[in-house]
Structure formats: C-alpha cells, structure tokens
XYZ file of C-alpha atoms in Angstrom:
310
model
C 0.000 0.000 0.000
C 1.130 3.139 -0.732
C 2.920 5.708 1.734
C -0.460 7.981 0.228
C -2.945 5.556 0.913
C -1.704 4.880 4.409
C -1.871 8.767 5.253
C -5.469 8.899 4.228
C -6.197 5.482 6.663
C -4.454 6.909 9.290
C -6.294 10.398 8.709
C -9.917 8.660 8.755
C -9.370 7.186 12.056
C -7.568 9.958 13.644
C -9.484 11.074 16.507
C -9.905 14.632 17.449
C -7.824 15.075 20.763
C -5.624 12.631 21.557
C -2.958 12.266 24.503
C 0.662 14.184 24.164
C 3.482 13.160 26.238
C 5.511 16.480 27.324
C 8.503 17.495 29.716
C 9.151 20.260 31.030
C 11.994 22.331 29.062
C 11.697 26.258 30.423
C 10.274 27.859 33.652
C 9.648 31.572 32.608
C 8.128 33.994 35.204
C 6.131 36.239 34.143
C 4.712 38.681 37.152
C 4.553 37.745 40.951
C 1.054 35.821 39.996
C 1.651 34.854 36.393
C 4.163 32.008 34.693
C 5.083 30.672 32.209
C 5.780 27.023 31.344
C 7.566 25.596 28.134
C 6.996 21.946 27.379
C 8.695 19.636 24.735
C 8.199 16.377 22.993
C 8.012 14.545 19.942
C 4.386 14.315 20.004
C 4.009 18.218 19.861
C 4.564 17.813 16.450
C 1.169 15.833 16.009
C -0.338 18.745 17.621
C -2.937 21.514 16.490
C -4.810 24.517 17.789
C -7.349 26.590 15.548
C -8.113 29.238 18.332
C -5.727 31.475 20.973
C -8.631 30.378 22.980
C -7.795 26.790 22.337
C -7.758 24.625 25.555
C -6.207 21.941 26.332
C -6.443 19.786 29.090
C -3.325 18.415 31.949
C -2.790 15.755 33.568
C -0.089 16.098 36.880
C 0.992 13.711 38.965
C -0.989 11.109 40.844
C -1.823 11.429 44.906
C 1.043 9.104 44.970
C 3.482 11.269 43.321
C 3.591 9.034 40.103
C 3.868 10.520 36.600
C 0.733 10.068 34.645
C 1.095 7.594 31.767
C -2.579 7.399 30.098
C -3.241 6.132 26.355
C -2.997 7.905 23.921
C -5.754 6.764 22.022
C -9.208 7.900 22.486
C -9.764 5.063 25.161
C -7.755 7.231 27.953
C -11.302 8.665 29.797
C -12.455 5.179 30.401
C -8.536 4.390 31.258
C -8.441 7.316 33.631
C -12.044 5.959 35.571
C -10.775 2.747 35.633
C -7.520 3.927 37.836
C -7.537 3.069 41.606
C -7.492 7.042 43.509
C -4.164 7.041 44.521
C -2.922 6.492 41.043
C -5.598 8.684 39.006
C -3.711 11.611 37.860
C -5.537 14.918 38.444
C -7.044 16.814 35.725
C -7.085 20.439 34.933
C -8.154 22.539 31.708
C -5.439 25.311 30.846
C -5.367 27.930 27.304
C -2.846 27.139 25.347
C -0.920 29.940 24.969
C 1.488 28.853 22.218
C 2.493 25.746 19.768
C 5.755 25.806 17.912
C 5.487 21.965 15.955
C 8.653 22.679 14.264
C 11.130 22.804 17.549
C 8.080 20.543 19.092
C 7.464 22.933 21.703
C 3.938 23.854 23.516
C 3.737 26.823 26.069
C 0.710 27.459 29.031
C 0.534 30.064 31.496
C -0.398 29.271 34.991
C -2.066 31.508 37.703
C 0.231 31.293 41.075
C -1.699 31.289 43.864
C 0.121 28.989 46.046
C -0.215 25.241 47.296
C -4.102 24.724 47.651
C -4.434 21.529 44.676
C -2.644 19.143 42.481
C -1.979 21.966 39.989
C -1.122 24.492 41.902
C 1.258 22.417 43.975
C 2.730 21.526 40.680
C 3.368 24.778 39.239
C 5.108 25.673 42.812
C 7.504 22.949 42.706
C 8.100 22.363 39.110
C 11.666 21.145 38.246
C 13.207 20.867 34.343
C 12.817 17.335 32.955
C 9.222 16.906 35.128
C 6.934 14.581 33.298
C 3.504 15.474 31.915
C 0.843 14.631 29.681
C -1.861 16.647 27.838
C -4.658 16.267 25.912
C -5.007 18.399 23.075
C -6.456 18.652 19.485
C -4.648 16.144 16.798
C -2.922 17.628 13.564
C -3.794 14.390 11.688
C -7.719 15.220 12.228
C -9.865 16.377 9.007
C -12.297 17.776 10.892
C -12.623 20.659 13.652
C -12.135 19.720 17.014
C -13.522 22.337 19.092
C -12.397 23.413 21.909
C -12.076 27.505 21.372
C -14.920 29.824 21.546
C -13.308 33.137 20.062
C -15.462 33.246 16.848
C -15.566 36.277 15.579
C -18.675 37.596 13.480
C -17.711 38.766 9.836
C -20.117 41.871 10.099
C -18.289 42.846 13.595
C -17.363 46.762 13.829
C -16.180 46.423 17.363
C -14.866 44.263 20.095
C -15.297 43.908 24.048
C -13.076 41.645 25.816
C -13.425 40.957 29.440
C -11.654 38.699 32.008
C -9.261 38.057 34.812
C -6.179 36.360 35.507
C -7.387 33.319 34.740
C -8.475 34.228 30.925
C -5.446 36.582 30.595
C -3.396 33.730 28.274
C -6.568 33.839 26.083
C -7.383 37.570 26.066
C -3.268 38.120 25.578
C -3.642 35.462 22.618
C -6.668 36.876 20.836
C -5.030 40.823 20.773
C -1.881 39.221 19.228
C -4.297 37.414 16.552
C -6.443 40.902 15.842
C -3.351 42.547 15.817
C -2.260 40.628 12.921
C -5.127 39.921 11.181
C -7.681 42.698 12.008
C -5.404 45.803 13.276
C -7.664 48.718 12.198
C -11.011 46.637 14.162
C -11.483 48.627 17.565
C -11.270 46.428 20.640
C -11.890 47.288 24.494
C -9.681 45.075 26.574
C -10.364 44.815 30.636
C -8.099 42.159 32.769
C -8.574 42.201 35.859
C -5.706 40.927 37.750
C -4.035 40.554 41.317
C -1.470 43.182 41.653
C -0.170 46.351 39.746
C 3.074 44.226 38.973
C 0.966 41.643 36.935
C 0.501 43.812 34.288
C 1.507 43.248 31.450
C 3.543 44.205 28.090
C 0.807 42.385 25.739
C 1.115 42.811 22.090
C -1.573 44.404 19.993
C -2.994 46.714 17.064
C -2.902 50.322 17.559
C -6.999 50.442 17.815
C -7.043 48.444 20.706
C -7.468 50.458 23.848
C -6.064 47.800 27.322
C -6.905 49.083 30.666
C -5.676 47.151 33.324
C -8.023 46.441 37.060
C -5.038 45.369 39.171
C -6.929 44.505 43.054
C -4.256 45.366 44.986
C -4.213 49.114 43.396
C -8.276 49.413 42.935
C -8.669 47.948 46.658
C -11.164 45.694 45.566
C -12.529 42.263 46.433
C -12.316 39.697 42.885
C -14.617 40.662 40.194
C -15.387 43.844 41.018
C -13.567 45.503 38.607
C -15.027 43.538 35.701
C -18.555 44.276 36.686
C -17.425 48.225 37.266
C -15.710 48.207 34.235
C -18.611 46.827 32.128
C -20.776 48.920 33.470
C -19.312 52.493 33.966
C -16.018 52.273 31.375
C -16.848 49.609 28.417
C -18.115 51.640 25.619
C -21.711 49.402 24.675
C -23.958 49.668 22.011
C -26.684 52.148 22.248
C -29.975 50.285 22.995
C -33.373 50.848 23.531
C -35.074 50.219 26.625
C -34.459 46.366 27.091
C -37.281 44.354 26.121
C -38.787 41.638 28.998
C -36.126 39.067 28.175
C -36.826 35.786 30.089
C -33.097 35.016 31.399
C -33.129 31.601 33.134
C -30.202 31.734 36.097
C -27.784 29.301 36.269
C -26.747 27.253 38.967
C -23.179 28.109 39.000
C -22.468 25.675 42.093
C -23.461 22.491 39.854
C -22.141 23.211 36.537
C -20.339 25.984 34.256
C -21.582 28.767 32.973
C -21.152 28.455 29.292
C -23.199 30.457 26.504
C -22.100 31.244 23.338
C -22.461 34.208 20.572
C -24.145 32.891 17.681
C -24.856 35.839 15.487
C -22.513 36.161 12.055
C -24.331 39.397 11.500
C -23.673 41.381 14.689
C -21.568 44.439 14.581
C -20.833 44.347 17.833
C -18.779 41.184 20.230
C -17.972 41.106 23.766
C -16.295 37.621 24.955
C -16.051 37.879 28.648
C -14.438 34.901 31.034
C -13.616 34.532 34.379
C -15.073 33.612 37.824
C -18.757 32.654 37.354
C -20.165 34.887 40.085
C -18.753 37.274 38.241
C -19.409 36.772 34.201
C -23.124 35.852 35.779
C -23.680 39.567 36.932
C -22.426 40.930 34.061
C -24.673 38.290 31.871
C -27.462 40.057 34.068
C -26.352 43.440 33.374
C -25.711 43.493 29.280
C -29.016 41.139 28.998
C -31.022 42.484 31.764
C -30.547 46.082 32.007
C -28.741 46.839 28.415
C -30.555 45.160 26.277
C -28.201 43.931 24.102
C -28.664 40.532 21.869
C -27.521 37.126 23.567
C -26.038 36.250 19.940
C -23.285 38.183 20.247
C -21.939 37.877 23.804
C -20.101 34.696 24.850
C -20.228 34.431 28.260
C -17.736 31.795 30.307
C -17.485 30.750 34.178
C -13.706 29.651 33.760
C -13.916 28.852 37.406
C -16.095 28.960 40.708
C -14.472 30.082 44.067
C -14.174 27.893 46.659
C -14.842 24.628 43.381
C -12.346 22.751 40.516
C -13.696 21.671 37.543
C -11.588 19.858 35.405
C-alpha cells in the first residue's frame, strides 16, 4: 500500500484530541502571579490549535506522586475511571498559549496562587525534565475539534473583551491574533488581575485600547472591577429600553456557565471569562438592564471560588 494511501487510513481514524506526552523544558516567570511554562516532545509535532482560545487539558501527577502515563488513544477517559485514587492523575483545563510543531514545543501560562491543589502544587515545585501529559487537538484530524470559543462575526465593527487572571493567556492570545489579522477593528480590553506588577507588556494593534483592574491598586474584592468596568467604562452599544427578556439563572455551584455568541451578522462582540459569580452579573447586566442581543456575547465561568472543575 502506498505511503499515500496509508496517510489517508491513518487520517480517517484519527481522533480529534488525543494524549501528548511532554517534559518540562523552560520555567519563565512572568509577574509575581503569572508564569510561564515551556513543554517539549516529539508528540508536539502531532499537535494543532485553531483558536488562541484553544484549551487543552493536563494531567499532573498522581496522589502518589507518580507521573501520569494514560493512552494515547481515544480510550484514555475510560482508562483514567478505571484507575484506583491514589494512582488517578488529576485533571485540569489550561489555554494554550502557544504551539511551535517545528522545535516541538507547547507553552501554558499558569495563575500562582500557592499550594491549595494538584496543579497548583505543581506549578510551585516544578523542576526541568518533570513529566507530563496533555490532551489536546490532533494535527492528523480532518475535521474541527472544538475546543475555542473566540469566533468572531464577519459583520463585527467592534470588540469587548473581558476577564481576569485566569483568561489573561486567552485575552493576551486573541489581541496578538487581531493585531495581525484585524489591526484597524477597535477592541476594548479589561483584565482584571491581582497586583499592579501583573501587568503586562501584551502585544496588539494600535486600535485596541487595554486598561488594566489590578486589586491590589483598585482595593477591591475579585470581580469587582469587571462588573465596574462593564458597566461604567466599556463603551456598549446604544440600545433601547431592554425588552422583557426571560433570562433563566444558572446554577453556577453544579455546573459551568457556558453560553455562546451565535450571530454572524452582529456588529458588535464582547467575549467575557472569568469567575462565574462574576461573568453571571455581568450576563445580568448586558441582557437584563442593556438590552443587548444574547447572539453576540459569549459568556464563560472559567472557574467557581471555593470549586475545581476539570
């Protein structure tokens, strides 16, 4: 059979994540709260991302401190559920923030907030050489594998980004992309962050106007300066008085908040992440009070204080 043939086999079966062995290669600090991690491997060559919102999932080390080793094939959530506790390797769901296939290099940026879980306790002790594995879309796929929500309406005019720490790799990935791609498109950027010395040198386009909500400066509790900034800084479409929109509330202590813009012919986008408190008051306030249409805001509970999702 033919070297041809035998691509086109393997490409109909690929599946559409699959599991990457990694090491770490570089630890790069980034603020006090922010860092960097560099991962290699010959599988990063097999892999693909469509989105700087792409995300990927990790798996650290087991509770008993072994490496995970999961299959690669699309068998490895049964494999994982199969595992005894102490030797289920814990799972979290990062952006990833950059892929290099030709040195076979994949970058993520992790939140330090000190040892309080698997990941975190990971990302405080990391050493060079440490052993990883992540799932994460598969080059050799024909299809699209999801996993990225920045989709950005042809008709758009103008741009609202929202998030904190936690979407900051996506955020910081999406201005390099418009910045590229889309420089003369005018985009509102608002991280919120933990301290003054997390901010930031982020690339992007001249027409994009970043303002920084470091905490520790604003003396404010998490979140509040999203919802302040959405509501007395973000420049929003003019509306009429908002209509009696039926807006179910979510139960942000069972599952994820997670609603999506839908509308190709909206001139106006606002992706907004972070704590799910949070992106639910503002959901409330642009639906509720503003009046704007539900097709073109995507709205994401990254995380819940006080919960981990993988």
């Amino acid at each position: 059979m033919t070297s041809f043939l035998s691509g086109l086999i393997r490409r109909s079966k690929a599946t559409a994540y699959r599991i990457f062995d990694i090491q770490l290669k570089a630890i790069q600090p980034l603020s006090p709260s922010l860092c960097r991690y560099v991962f290699s491997g010959e599988d990063v060559r097999l892999m693909s991302t469509l989105a700087p919102d792409q995300r990927v999932k990790v798996f650290f080390p087991s509770p008993s401190g072994q490496p995970p080793k999961l299959p690669k094939d699309g068998q490895w959530q049964q494999a994982r559920r199969n595992l005894a506790a102490a030797h289920t390797p814990p799972m979290r769901t990062y952006t990833l923030r950059s892929l290099d296939r030709e040195t076979g290099e994949v970058a993520i940026d992790f939140v330090l907030h000190g040892v309080n879980g698997p990941a975190s306790a990971w990302a405080t002790q990391a050493r060079i050489g440490d052993c990883l594995q992540m799932v994460a879309p598969n080059l050799v796929y024909r299809g699209d594998p999801g996993g990225y929500e920045w989709k950005l309406p042809q008709a758009v005019k103008r741009v609202l980004l929202v998030g904190d720490e936690t979407a900051l790799p996506a955020i910081g990935g999406i201005l390099e992309q418009l910045a590229e791609t889309q420089p003369e498109l005018p985009v509102e950027a608002f991280i919120e962050v933990p301290l003054q010395a997390d901010c930031l040198a982020l690339s992007h386009s001249p027409a994009t106007h970043l303002h920084w909500l470091p905490r520790d400066l604003l003396r404010c509790d998490h979140g509040h300066a999203m919802s302040h900034a959405v509501r007395e800084l973000a420049t929003l479409p003019s509306t009429v008085a908002p209509a009696a929109v039926k807006l179910e509330e979510v139960d942000i202590e069972q599952r994820i908040l997670w609603e999506l813009a839908s509308g190709e012919s909206n001139e106006f986008y606002a992706w907004v992440a972070g704590e799910s408190a949070t992106v639910m008051d503002i959901r409330r306030y642009l639906i509720k009070e503003r009046g704007l249409d539900r097709n073109s805001l995507t709205l994401m509970g990254y995380w819940r204080a006080g919960r981990s999702f993988e």
